[in-house]
Each structure stands twice: as C-alpha cells, then as structure tokens.
PDB file of N, CA and C in Angstrom:
ATOM      1  N   MET A   1      34.790 127.558 119.942  1.00 61.00           N
ATOM      2  CA  MET A   1      34.530 128.850 120.868  1.00 61.00           C
ATOM      3  C   MET A   1      35.062 128.438 122.330  1.00 61.00           C
ATOM      4  N   ILE A   2      35.807 127.684 123.104  1.00 68.00           N
ATOM      5  CA  ILE A   2      36.878 127.374 123.844  1.00 68.00           C
ATOM      6  C   ILE A   2      38.006 127.669 123.203  1.00 68.00           C
ATOM      7  N   SER A   3      38.419 127.268 122.133  1.00 66.00           N
ATOM      8  CA  SER A   3      39.710 127.860 121.159  1.00 66.00           C
ATOM      9  C   SER A   3      39.915 129.528 121.911  1.00 66.00           C
ATOM     10  N   GLU A   4      39.087 129.862 121.022  1.00 71.00           N
ATOM     11  CA  GLU A   4      38.818 131.444 121.088  1.00 71.00           C
ATOM     12  C   GLU A   4      39.039 132.612 122.230  1.00 71.00           C
ATOM     13  N   THR A   5      38.665 131.629 123.408  1.00 67.00           N
ATOM     14  CA  THR A   5      38.063 132.418 124.736  1.00 67.00           C
ATOM     15  C   THR A   5      40.195 132.195 124.948  1.00 67.00           C
ATOM     16  N   ILE A   6      40.578 130.934 125.059  1.00 63.00           N
ATOM     17  CA  ILE A   6      42.470 130.529 125.192  1.00 63.00           C
ATOM     18  C   ILE A   6      43.186 131.692 124.381  1.00 63.00           C
ATOM     19  N   LEU A   7      42.450 132.316 123.052  1.00 61.00           N
ATOM     20  CA  LEU A   7      43.205 133.101 122.311  1.00 61.00           C
ATOM     21  C   LEU A   7      43.242 134.459 122.714  1.00 61.00           C
ATOM     22  N   ARG A   8      41.572 134.915 122.813  1.00 70.00           N
ATOM     23  CA  ARG A   8      41.494 136.485 123.681  1.00 70.00           C
ATOM     24  C   ARG A   8      41.690 136.571 124.905  1.00 70.00           C
ATOM     25  N   HIS A   9      42.094 135.778 125.813  1.00 64.00           N
ATOM     26  CA  HIS A   9      42.454 135.667 127.252  1.00 64.00           C
ATOM     27  C   HIS A   9      44.121 135.359 127.274  1.00 64.00           C
ATOM     28  N   ASP A  10      44.868 135.290 125.935  1.00 70.00           N
ATOM     29  CA  ASP A  10      46.428 135.045 126.019  1.00 70.00           C
ATOM     30  C   ASP A  10      46.570 134.013 126.962  1.00 70.00           C
ATOM     31  N   MET A  11      46.240 132.600 127.040  1.00 70.00           N
ATOM     32  CA  MET A  11      46.626 132.307 128.197  1.00 70.00           C
ATOM     33  C   MET A  11      47.473 131.295 127.893  1.00 70.00           C
ATOM     34  N   ARG A  12      47.507 130.848 126.147  1.00 72.00           N
ATOM     35  CA  ARG A  12      48.861 130.400 125.762  1.00 72.00           C
ATOM     36  C   ARG A  12      48.689 128.639 126.365  1.00 72.00           C
ATOM     37  N   SER A  13      47.836 127.811 125.629  1.00 79.00           N
ATOM     38  CA  SER A  13      47.707 126.666 126.529  1.00 79.00           C
ATOM     39  C   SER A  13      47.448 125.673 125.155  1.00 79.00           C
ATOM     40  N   ALA A  14      48.127 124.650 125.488  1.00 86.00           N
ATOM     41  CA  ALA A  14      47.930 123.537 124.439  1.00 86.00           C
ATOM     42  C   ALA A  14      46.345 123.232 124.608  1.00 86.00           C
ATOM     43  N   PHE A  15      45.841 123.493 123.485  1.00 84.00           N
ATOM     44  CA  PHE A  15      43.972 122.899 123.346  1.00 84.00           C
ATOM     45  C   PHE A  15      43.856 121.615 122.068  1.00 84.00           C
ATOM     46  N   HIS A  16      43.624 120.382 123.157  1.00 90.00           N
ATOM     47  CA  HIS A  16      43.599 118.972 122.057  1.00 90.00           C
ATOM     48  C   HIS A  16      42.383 118.567 122.384  1.00 90.00           C
ATOM     49  N   VAL A  17      41.438 118.310 120.177  1.00 89.00           N
ATOM     50  CA  VAL A  17      40.623 118.067 120.314  1.00 89.00           C
ATOM     51  C   VAL A  17      40.510 116.642 120.037  1.00 89.00           C
ATOM     52  N   PHE A  18      39.652 115.507 120.370  1.00 91.00           N
ATOM     53  CA  PHE A  18      39.677 114.132 119.935  1.00 91.00           C
ATOM     54  C   PHE A  18      38.380 113.994 119.235  1.00 91.00           C
ATOM     55  N   ASP A  19      38.427 113.336 117.899  1.00 85.00           N
ATOM     56  CA  ASP A  19      36.995 113.080 117.845  1.00 85.00           C
ATOM     57  C   ASP A  19      36.891 111.562 116.477  1.00 85.00           C
ATOM     58  N   THR A  20      36.518 110.713 116.684  1.00 81.00           N
ATOM     59  CA  THR A  20      36.700 109.816 115.708  1.00 81.00           C
ATOM     60  C   THR A  20      36.410 110.495 114.065  1.00 81.00           C
ATOM     61  N   PHE A  21      36.153 111.234 113.916  1.00 80.00           N
ATOM     62  CA  PHE A  21      35.387 111.908 112.511  1.00 80.00           C
ATOM     63  C   PHE A  21      34.851 110.549 111.769  1.00 80.00           C
ATOM     64  N   ASP A  22      34.391 109.803 112.143  1.00 75.00           N
ATOM     65  CA  ASP A  22      33.920 108.585 111.806  1.00 75.00           C
ATOM     66  C   ASP A  22      32.807 107.887 112.191  1.00 75.00           C
ATOM     67  N   GLY A  23      31.904 109.299 112.566  1.00 63.00           N
ATOM     68  CA  GLY A  23      30.312 108.788 113.676  1.00 63.00           C
ATOM     69  C   GLY A  23      31.033 107.494 114.977  1.00 63.00           C
ATOM     70  N   MET A  24      30.198 106.621 115.505  1.00 60.00           N
ATOM     71  CA  MET A  24      29.771 106.330 116.721  1.00 60.00           C
ATOM     72  C   MET A  24      30.416 104.668 116.736  1.00 60.00           C
ATOM     73  N   PRO A  25      31.297 104.175 117.385  1.00 60.00           N
ATOM     74  CA  PRO A  25      31.795 102.907 117.506  1.00 60.00           C
ATOM     75  C   PRO A  25      30.651 102.238 117.404  1.00 60.00           C
ATOM     76  N   ASP A  26      30.990 100.572 116.099  1.00 59.00           N
ATOM     77  CA  ASP A  26      30.253 100.021 116.018  1.00 59.00           C
ATOM     78  C   ASP A  26      29.874  98.959 117.594  1.00 59.00           C
ATOM     79  N   SER A  27      30.813  99.139 118.354  1.00 63.00           N
ATOM     80  CA  SER A  27      30.539  98.668 120.148  1.00 63.00           C
ATOM     81  C   SER A  27      29.374  98.893 120.604  1.00 63.00           C
ATOM     82  N   LEU A  28      28.326  99.548 120.223  1.00 55.00           N
ATOM     83  CA  LEU A  28      27.284 100.454 121.014  1.00 55.00           C
ATOM     84  C   LEU A  28      26.651  99.412 121.941  1.00 55.00           C
ATOM     85  N   ALA A  29      26.802  99.735 123.270  1.00 57.00           N
ATOM     86  CA  ALA A  29      25.326  98.587 124.226  1.00 57.00           C
ATOM     87  C   ALA A  29      23.549  99.112 123.495  1.00 57.00           C
ATOM     88  N   GLU A  30      23.344  98.060 123.631  1.00 62.00           N
ATOM     89  CA  GLU A  30      22.149  97.991 122.620  1.00 62.00           C
ATOM     90  C   GLU A  30      21.081  99.410 123.179  1.00 62.00           C
ATOM     91  N   ASP A  31      21.055 100.381 124.483  1.00 57.00           N
ATOM     92  CA  ASP A  31      20.416 100.875 124.140  1.00 57.00           C
ATOM     93  C   ASP A  31      20.634 102.303 123.664  1.00 57.00           C
ATOM     94  N   GLU A  32      21.879 102.194 123.456  1.00 57.00           N
ATOM     95  CA  GLU A  32      22.588 103.431 122.373  1.00 57.00           C
ATOM     96  C   GLU A  32      22.867 103.303 121.381  1.00 57.00           C
ATOM     97  N   ALA A  33      22.359 101.850 120.186  1.00 55.00           N
ATOM     98  CA  ALA A  33      22.069 101.479 119.256  1.00 55.00           C
ATOM     99  C   ALA A  33      21.911 102.712 118.110  1.00 55.00           C
ATOM    100  N   GLY A  34      21.033 103.562 118.504  1.00 55.00           N
ATOM    101  CA  GLY A  34      20.138 104.883 117.758  1.00 55.00           C
ATOM    102  C   GLY A  34      21.514 105.563 117.697  1.00 55.00           C
ATOM    103  N   PHE A  35      22.202 105.719 118.106  1.00 56.00           N
ATOM    104  CA  PHE A  35      23.950 106.409 117.749  1.00 56.00           C
ATOM    105  C   PHE A  35      24.886 106.164 116.778  1.00 56.00           C
ATOM    106  N   LEU A  36      24.538 104.727 115.895  1.00 55.00           N
ATOM    107  CA  LEU A  36      24.970 104.345 115.098  1.00 55.00           C
ATOM    108  C   LEU A  36      24.967 105.279 113.860  1.00 55.00           C
ATOM    109  N   ASN A  37      25.806 105.449 113.245  1.00 57.00           N
ATOM    110  CA  ASN A  37      26.286 106.411 112.299  1.00 57.00           C
ATOM    111  C   ASN A  37      25.189 107.692 112.500  1.00 57.00           C
ATOM    112  N   VAL A  38      25.541 108.216 114.129  1.00 55.00           N
ATOM    113  CA  VAL A  38      25.071 109.972 113.999  1.00 55.00           C
ATOM    114  C   VAL A  38      26.437 110.388 114.061  1.00 55.00           C
ATOM    115  N   PHE A  39      26.232 111.651 113.428  1.00 56.00           N
ATOM    116  CA  PHE A  39      28.253 112.596 113.581  1.00 56.00           C
ATOM    117  C   PHE A  39      28.776 111.780 112.501  1.00 56.00           C
ATOM    118  N   ALA A  40      28.382 111.449 111.667  1.00 57.00           N
ATOM    119  CA  ALA A  40      29.391 110.007 110.886  1.00 57.00           C
ATOM    120  C   ALA A  40      30.003 111.342 110.177  1.00 57.00           C
ATOM    121  N   ASP A  41      29.140 112.398 109.860  1.00 64.00           N
ATOM    122  CA  ASP A  41      29.308 113.030 108.344  1.00 64.00           C
ATOM    123  C   ASP A  41      30.723 114.940 109.445  1.00 64.00           C
ATOM    124  N   ASN A  42      31.168 114.275 110.340  1.00 71.00           N
ATOM    125  CA  ASN A  42      32.189 115.465 111.003  1.00 71.00           C
ATOM    126  C   ASN A  42      33.710 115.591 110.145  1.00 71.00           C
ATOM    127  N   SER A  43      34.186 116.556 110.201  1.00 83.00           N
ATOM    128  CA  SER A  43      34.817 116.369 109.318  1.00 83.00           C
ATOM    129  C   SER A  43      35.878 116.812 109.809  1.00 83.00           C
ATOM    130  N   LEU A  44      37.354 116.113 109.684  1.00 87.00           N
ATOM    131  CA  LEU A  44      38.500 116.400 110.340  1.00 87.00           C
ATOM    132  C   LEU A  44      38.954 117.700 109.706  1.00 87.00           C
ATOM    133  N   THR A  45      39.048 117.651 108.458  1.00 90.00           N
ATOM    134  CA  THR A  45      39.402 119.118 107.534  1.00 90.00           C
ATOM    135  C   THR A  45      38.710 120.275 108.085  1.00 90.00           C
ATOM    136  N   ASP A  46      37.094 120.535 108.254  1.00 89.00           N
ATOM    137  CA  ASP A  46      36.711 121.436 108.886  1.00 89.00           C
ATOM    138  C   ASP A  46      36.809 121.826 109.741  1.00 89.00           C
ATOM    139  N   VAL A  47      37.329 121.485 111.404  1.00 85.00           N
ATOM    140  CA  VAL A  47      37.856 121.160 112.363  1.00 85.00           C
ATOM    141  C   VAL A  47      39.112 122.027 112.210  1.00 85.00           C
ATOM    142  N   GLN A  48      40.081 121.043 111.522  1.00 93.00           N
ATOM    143  CA  GLN A  48      41.246 122.318 111.241  1.00 93.00           C
ATOM    144  C   GLN A  48      41.545 123.147 110.612  1.00 93.00           C
ATOM    145  N   ARG A  49      40.421 123.213 109.763  1.00 91.00           N
ATOM    146  CA  ARG A  49      40.262 125.199 109.043  1.00 91.00           C
ATOM    147  C   ARG A  49      40.317 125.669 110.726  1.00 91.00           C
ATOM    148  N   LEU A  50      38.657 125.233 111.409  1.00 86.00           N
ATOM    149  CA  LEU A  50      38.288 126.035 111.856  1.00 86.00           C
ATOM    150  C   LEU A  50      39.198 126.494 113.307  1.00 86.00           C
ATOM    151  N   LEU A  51      39.839 125.956 113.803  1.00 84.00           N
ATOM    152  CA  LEU A  51      40.816 126.102 114.625  1.00 84.00           C
ATOM    153  C   LEU A  51      42.746 126.525 114.251  1.00 84.00           C
ATOM    154  N   SER A  52      42.626 126.627 112.878  1.00 89.00           N
ATOM    155  CA  SER A  52      43.877 127.069 112.220  1.00 89.00           C
ATOM    156  C   SER A  52      44.373 128.522 112.547  1.00 89.00           C
ATOM    157  N   ASN A  53      43.288 129.373 113.620  1.00 87.00           N
ATOM    158  CA  ASN A  53      44.128 130.478 114.017  1.00 87.00           C
ATOM    159  C   ASN A  53      44.995 130.156 115.329  1.00 87.00           C
ATOM    160  N   ASN A  54      44.617 129.298 115.968  1.00 86.00           N
ATOM    161  CA  ASN A  54      45.044 128.836 117.610  1.00 86.00           C
ATOM    162  C   ASN A  54      46.377 127.871 117.004  1.00 86.00           C
ATOM    163  N   PRO A  55      47.572 128.450 116.924  1.00 88.00           N
ATOM    164  CA  PRO A  55      49.232 127.244 116.481  1.00 88.00           C
ATOM    165  C   PRO A  55      49.048 126.483 117.954  1.00 88.00           C
ATOM    166  N   ASP A  56      48.653 126.688 119.179  1.00 88.00           N
ATOM    167  CA  ASP A  56      48.435 125.792 119.947  1.00 88.00           C
ATOM    168  C   ASP A  56      47.259 124.916 119.873  1.00 88.00           C
ATOM    169  N   SER A  57      46.522 124.644 119.147  1.00 89.00           N
ATOM    170  CA  SER A  57      46.041 123.619 118.883  1.00 89.00           C
ATOM    171  C   SER A  57      46.150 122.453 118.414  1.00 89.00           C
ATOM    172  N   PHE A  58      45.668 121.163 118.361  1.00 92.00           N
ATOM    173  CA  PHE A  58      46.023 119.902 117.774  1.00 92.00           C
ATOM    174  C   PHE A  58      44.523 119.194 117.841  1.00 92.00           C
ATOM    175  N   VAL A  59      44.437 118.303 116.843  1.00 93.00           N
ATOM    176  CA  VAL A  59      43.364 117.861 116.440  1.00 93.00           C
ATOM    177  C   VAL A  59      43.687 116.324 115.732  1.00 93.00           C
ATOM    178  N   HIS A  60      42.991 115.062 116.932  1.00 94.00           N
ATOM    179  CA  HIS A  60      43.074 113.733 116.925  1.00 94.00           C
ATOM    180  C   HIS A  60      42.368 113.255 116.937  1.00 94.00           C
ATOM    181  N   GLN A  61      42.387 112.283 115.758  1.00 92.00           N
ATOM    182  CA  GLN A  61      41.486 111.690 115.313  1.00 92.00           C
ATOM    183  C   GLN A  61      41.632 110.028 115.831  1.00 92.00           C
ATOM    184  N   GLY A  62      40.302 109.324 116.176  1.00 87.00           N
ATOM    185  CA  GLY A  62      40.295 108.335 116.873  1.00 87.00           C
ATOM    186  C   GLY A  62      39.369 107.881 117.954  1.00 87.00           C
ATOM    187  N   ILE A  63      39.081 106.864 118.569  1.00 86.00           N
ATOM    188  CA  ILE A  63      38.332 106.494 119.660  1.00 86.00           C
ATOM    189  C   ILE A  63      39.464 107.303 121.098  1.00 86.00           C
ATOM    190  N   PHE A  64      39.021 108.361 122.133  1.00 89.00           N
ATOM    191  CA  PHE A  64      39.606 108.638 123.449  1.00 89.00           C
ATOM    192  C   PHE A  64      39.528 107.662 124.407  1.00 89.00           C
ATOM    193  N   PRO A  65      39.828 107.358 125.270  1.00 92.00           N
ATOM    194  CA  PRO A  65      41.767 107.782 124.991  1.00 92.00           C
ATOM    195  C   PRO A  65      42.983 106.552 123.971  1.00 92.00           C
ATOM    196  N   GLU A  66      41.653 105.929 123.241  1.00 87.00           N
ATOM    197  CA  GLU A  66      42.991 104.851 122.720  1.00 87.00           C
ATOM    198  C   GLU A  66      43.909 105.708 121.921  1.00 87.00           C
ATOM    199  N   CYS A  67      43.247 106.636 121.324  1.00 89.00           N
ATOM    200  CA  CYS A  67      44.146 107.366 120.353  1.00 89.00           C
ATOM    201  C   CYS A  67      45.056 108.090 121.113  1.00 89.00           C
ATOM    202  N   ALA A  68      44.951 108.492 122.097  1.00 92.00           N
ATOM    203  CA  ALA A  68      46.281 109.079 122.876  1.00 92.00           C
ATOM    204  C   ALA A  68      47.375 108.445 123.044  1.00 92.00           C
ATOM    205  N   SER A  69      47.908 109.562 122.348  1.00 91.00           N
ATOM    206  CA  SER A  69      49.524 109.177 122.467  1.00 91.00           C
ATOM    207  C   SER A  69      50.195 109.025 123.622  1.00 91.00           C
ATOM    208  N   GLU A  70      51.725 108.843 123.706  1.00 92.00           N
ATOM    209  CA  GLU A  70      52.913 108.708 125.098  1.00 92.00           C
ATOM    210  C   GLU A  70      52.582 109.855 125.338  1.00 92.00           C
ATOM    211  N   GLN A  71      53.110 111.405 124.621  1.00 91.00           N
ATOM    212  CA  GLN A  71      53.227 112.636 125.177  1.00 91.00           C
ATOM    213  C   GLN A  71      51.705 112.902 125.477  1.00 91.00           C
ATOM    214  N   ILE A  72      50.185 112.756 125.528  1.00 93.00           N
ATOM    215  CA  ILE A  72      49.323 112.757 126.132  1.00 93.00           C
ATOM    216  C   ILE A  72      48.922 112.462 127.209  1.00 93.00           C
ATOM    217  N   ARG A  73      49.514 111.407 127.096  1.00 94.00           N
ATOM    218  CA  ARG A  73      49.369 110.312 128.730  1.00 94.00           C
ATOM    219  C   ARG A  73      49.830 111.317 129.603  1.00 94.00           C
ATOM    220  N   GLY A  74      51.418 111.798 129.201  1.00 95.00           N
ATOM    221  CA  GLY A  74      51.721 112.186 130.534  1.00 95.00           C
ATOM    222  C   GLY A  74      51.655 113.985 130.747  1.00 95.00           C
ATOM    223  N   LEU A  75      50.500 114.174 129.666  1.00 95.00           N
ATOM    224  CA  LEU A  75      50.129 115.670 130.346  1.00 95.00           C
ATOM    225  C   LEU A  75      49.389 116.161 131.595  1.00 95.00           C
ATOM    226  N   THR A  76      49.268 117.124 131.654  1.00 96.00           N
ATOM    227  CA  THR A  76      48.149 117.521 133.393  1.00 96.00           C
ATOM    228  C   THR A  76      46.929 118.254 132.674  1.00 96.00           C
ATOM    229  N   PHE A  77      45.496 118.187 132.867  1.00 94.00           N
ATOM    230  CA  PHE A  77      44.893 118.821 132.307  1.00 94.00           C
ATOM    231  C   PHE A  77      43.961 119.835 133.088  1.00 94.00           C
ATOM    232  N   ARG A  78      44.013 121.328 132.531  1.00 91.00           N
ATOM    233  CA  ARG A  78      43.361 122.312 133.195  1.00 91.00           C
ATOM    234  C   ARG A  78      41.836 122.317 133.320  1.00 91.00           C
ATOM    235  N   PHE A  79      41.652 121.759 132.197  1.00 91.00           N
ATOM    236  CA  PHE A  79      40.102 121.662 131.764  1.00 91.00           C
ATOM    237  C   PHE A  79      39.724 120.703 130.944  1.00 91.00           C
ATOM    238  N   ALA A  80      39.146 120.031 130.744  1.00 94.00           N
ATOM    239  CA  ALA A  80      38.300 118.475 130.012  1.00 94.00           C
ATOM    240  C   ALA A  80      36.975 118.756 129.662  1.00 94.00           C
ATOM    241  N   HIS A  81      36.619 119.050 128.152  1.00 90.00           N
ATOM    242  CA  HIS A  81      35.153 118.914 127.973  1.00 90.00           C
ATOM    243  C   HIS A  81      34.925 117.672 127.368  1.00 90.00           C
ATOM    244  N   ILE A  82      33.984 117.017 128.260  1.00 92.00           N
ATOM    245  CA  ILE A  82      33.746 115.664 127.608  1.00 92.00           C
ATOM    246  C   ILE A  82      32.250 115.504 127.163  1.00 92.00           C
ATOM    247  N   ASP A  83      32.187 115.408 125.742  1.00 85.00           N
ATOM    248  CA  ASP A  83      30.858 115.451 124.568  1.00 85.00           C
ATOM    249  C   ASP A  83      31.470 114.296 124.205  1.00 85.00           C
ATOM    250  N   VAL A  84      30.911 112.736 124.466  1.00 82.00           N
ATOM    251  CA  VAL A  84      30.754 111.517 123.579  1.00 82.00           C
ATOM    252  C   VAL A  84      29.712 111.186 123.236  1.00 82.00           C
ATOM    253  N   ASP A  85      28.596 111.045 124.142  1.00 75.00           N
ATOM    254  CA  ASP A  85      27.285 110.755 123.914  1.00 75.00           C
ATOM    255  C   ASP A  85      26.682 109.050 124.516  1.00 75.00           C
ATOM    256  N   ILE A  86      27.984 108.170 124.629  1.00 79.00           N
ATOM    257  CA  ILE A  86      28.114 106.807 124.861  1.00 79.00           C
ATOM    258  C   ILE A  86      28.505 106.772 126.457  1.00 79.00           C
ATOM    259  N   GLU A  87      27.572 105.620 127.145  1.00 81.00           N
ATOM    260  CA  GLU A  87      28.133 105.695 128.107  1.00 81.00           C
ATOM    261  C   GLU A  87      29.638 105.183 128.863  1.00 81.00           C
ATOM    262  N   ARG A  88      30.015 104.278 128.051  1.00 82.00           N
ATOM    263  CA  ARG A  88      31.130 103.782 128.164  1.00 82.00           C
ATOM    264  C   ARG A  88      32.391 104.528 127.833  1.00 82.00           C
ATOM    265  N   SER A  89      32.282 105.137 127.049  1.00 85.00           N
ATOM    266  CA  SER A  89      33.225 106.200 126.660  1.00 85.00           C
ATOM    267  C   SER A  89      33.391 107.379 127.493  1.00 85.00           C
ATOM    268  N   VAL A  90      31.832 107.596 128.225  1.00 88.00           N
ATOM    269  CA  VAL A  90      32.377 109.079 129.137  1.00 88.00           C
ATOM    270  C   VAL A  90      33.404 108.187 130.264  1.00 88.00           C
ATOM    271  N   LEU A  91      33.058 106.429 130.879  1.00 93.00           N
ATOM    272  CA  LEU A  91      33.261 106.250 131.660  1.00 93.00           C
ATOM    273  C   LEU A  91      34.890 106.239 131.536  1.00 93.00           C
ATOM    274  N   ASP A  92      35.548 106.031 130.029  1.00 92.00           N
ATOM    275  CA  ASP A  92      36.802 105.924 129.476  1.00 92.00           C
ATOM    276  C   ASP A  92      37.539 106.929 129.311  1.00 92.00           C
ATOM    277  N   CYS A  93      36.939 108.274 129.826  1.00 93.00           N
ATOM    278  CA  CYS A  93      37.600 109.218 129.518  1.00 93.00           C
ATOM    279  C   CYS A  93      37.543 109.849 130.838  1.00 93.00           C
ATOM    280  N   CYS A  94      36.946 109.204 131.910  1.00 96.00           N
ATOM    281  CA  CYS A  94      36.736 109.900 133.108  1.00 96.00           C
ATOM    282  C   CYS A  94      37.801 109.305 134.095  1.00 96.00           C
ATOM    283  N   GLU A  95      38.433 107.815 133.490  1.00 97.00           N
ATOM    284  CA  GLU A  95      39.266 107.321 133.358  1.00 97.00           C
ATOM    285  C   GLU A  95      40.397 108.027 133.255  1.00 97.00           C
ATOM    286  N   PHE A  96      40.940 108.206 132.118  1.00 96.00           N
ATOM    287  CA  PHE A  96      41.947 108.888 131.844  1.00 96.00           C
ATOM    288  C   PHE A  96      42.151 110.310 132.468  1.00 96.00           C
ATOM    289  N   VAL A  97      41.451 111.011 131.945  1.00 97.00           N
ATOM    290  CA  VAL A  97      41.506 112.541 132.602  1.00 97.00           C
ATOM    291  C   VAL A  97      41.731 112.906 134.011  1.00 97.00           C
ATOM    292  N   TYR A  98      41.074 112.242 134.949  1.00 97.00           N
ATOM    293  CA  TYR A  98      40.527 112.476 136.231  1.00 97.00           C
ATOM    294  C   TYR A  98      42.464 112.301 137.151  1.00 97.00           C
ATOM    295  N   PRO A  99      42.514 111.390 136.539  1.00 98.00           N
ATOM    296  CA  PRO A  99      44.129 111.313 137.218  1.00 98.00           C
ATOM    297  C   PRO A  99      45.140 111.806 136.463  1.00 98.00           C
ATOM    298  N   ARG A 100      44.534 112.644 135.618  1.00 97.00           N
ATOM    299  CA  ARG A 100      45.876 113.790 135.377  1.00 97.00           C
ATOM    300  C   ARG A 100      45.040 115.752 135.837  1.00 97.00           C
ATOM    301  N   LEU A 101      44.084 115.658 135.657  1.00 97.00           N
ATOM    302  CA  LEU A 101      43.626 116.830 136.605  1.00 97.00           C
ATOM    303  C   LEU A 101      44.229 117.558 137.009  1.00 97.00           C
ATOM    304  N   ALA A 102      44.495 119.064 137.024  1.00 96.00           N
ATOM    305  CA  ALA A 102      45.336 119.481 137.698  1.00 96.00           C
ATOM    306  C   ALA A 102      44.756 120.277 138.903  1.00 96.00           C
ATOM    307  N   PRO A 103      45.283 120.212 139.851  1.00 98.00           N
ATOM    308  CA  PRO A 103      44.507 120.977 141.354  1.00 98.00           C
ATOM    309  C   PRO A 103      43.671 121.778 140.952  1.00 98.00           C
ATOM    310  N   GLY A 104      42.304 122.126 141.323  1.00 96.00           N
ATOM    311  CA  GLY A 104      41.424 123.466 140.726  1.00 96.00           C
ATOM    312  C   GLY A 104      41.020 123.363 139.356  1.00 96.00           C
ATOM    313  N   GLY A 105      41.182 122.075 138.807  1.00 95.00           N
ATOM    314  CA  GLY A 105      41.012 121.484 136.956  1.00 95.00           C
ATOM    315  C   GLY A 105      39.447 120.848 136.949  1.00 95.00           C
ATOM    316  N   VAL A 106      38.753 121.665 136.087  1.00 94.00           N
ATOM    317  CA  VAL A 106      37.367 121.048 135.477  1.00 94.00           C
ATOM    318  C   VAL A 106      37.383 120.497 134.581  1.00 94.00           C
ATOM    319  N   MET A 107      36.117 119.414 134.645  1.00 96.00           N
ATOM    320  CA  MET A 107      35.677 118.391 134.150  1.00 96.00           C
ATOM    321  C   MET A 107      34.758 118.637 133.730  1.00 96.00           C
ATOM    322  N   VAL A 108      34.028 118.713 132.425  1.00 92.00           N
ATOM    323  CA  VAL A 108      32.678 119.728 131.913  1.00 92.00           C
ATOM    324  C   VAL A 108      31.969 118.176 131.395  1.00 92.00           C
ATOM    325  N   PHE A 109      30.820 118.106 131.619  1.00 95.00           N
ATOM    326  CA  PHE A 109      30.005 116.773 130.511  1.00 95.00           C
ATOM    327  C   PHE A 109      29.010 117.523 130.070  1.00 95.00           C
ATOM    328  N   ASP A 110      28.705 116.986 128.529  1.00 87.00           N
ATOM    329  CA  ASP A 110      27.862 117.085 127.353  1.00 87.00           C
ATOM    330  C   ASP A 110      26.860 116.092 128.248  1.00 87.00           C
ATOM    331  N   ASP A 111      27.312 115.070 128.720  1.00 71.00           N
ATOM    332  CA  ASP A 111      26.147 113.990 128.340  1.00 71.00           C
ATOM    333  C   ASP A 111      26.120 113.547 129.721  1.00 71.00           C
ATOM    334  N   TYR A 112      25.387 113.001 130.403  1.00 62.00           N
ATOM    335  CA  TYR A 112      24.959 112.331 132.089  1.00 62.00           C
ATOM    336  C   TYR A 112      23.647 111.234 131.626  1.00 62.00           C
TER     337      TYR A 112
END
C-alpha cells in the first residue's frame, strides 16, 4: 500500500523493506516467547513480486538494523513504518532511524 502511494503520487522515492523472512529471532524476552515461529512463513519472493511494479523498491533480508548496509546507514529517512513486534527490536529501530530522520519526517509504529 505504501509503495502504491509513492507510485500514484509520482514521488520517485526509494522504498526499502526489511524483514527476516524467517520469523522471529531465537533471542526473545520471556514475555515475548509466544512470538517464536510466528511469521516464519513470510516469503521473500512474494514480497519482491508484490513490489516489482516499483523500480525504486529494495527488499533486504535480515534483522534490522544489523542487516543495513553502509549505503542504508548513510540515508536520510522521510518516513519509517516500524512493525517488528518485539520490544528490543523496536528500540533498535528507533535508535537507528531517529538520528537519520529528515526534518518533518515521520515514524509510525505498529506495536507499542
């Protein structure tokens, strides 16, 4: 949906997607143990196919921000949708994205 909005408004903006495509990490907190093996069926190929109409979309596999390349680390973000489900990952994303957020940029969270 976000990629479609970028295209519809001819924003020509890079659209980066990060996911493990392998479910949650094994190192979950005790109160997050119920998430183990959740979302393990996400398909990298399916996401790449869904975004194939946007030439400015890039799909990255791994745990964010650890999997972010040096190129990504040098970017400024105008919008970040953070949906990682576990507390430590939310904090890691905030620590990575916030200092790189453009003035007026927005961070949206699925989990609080």
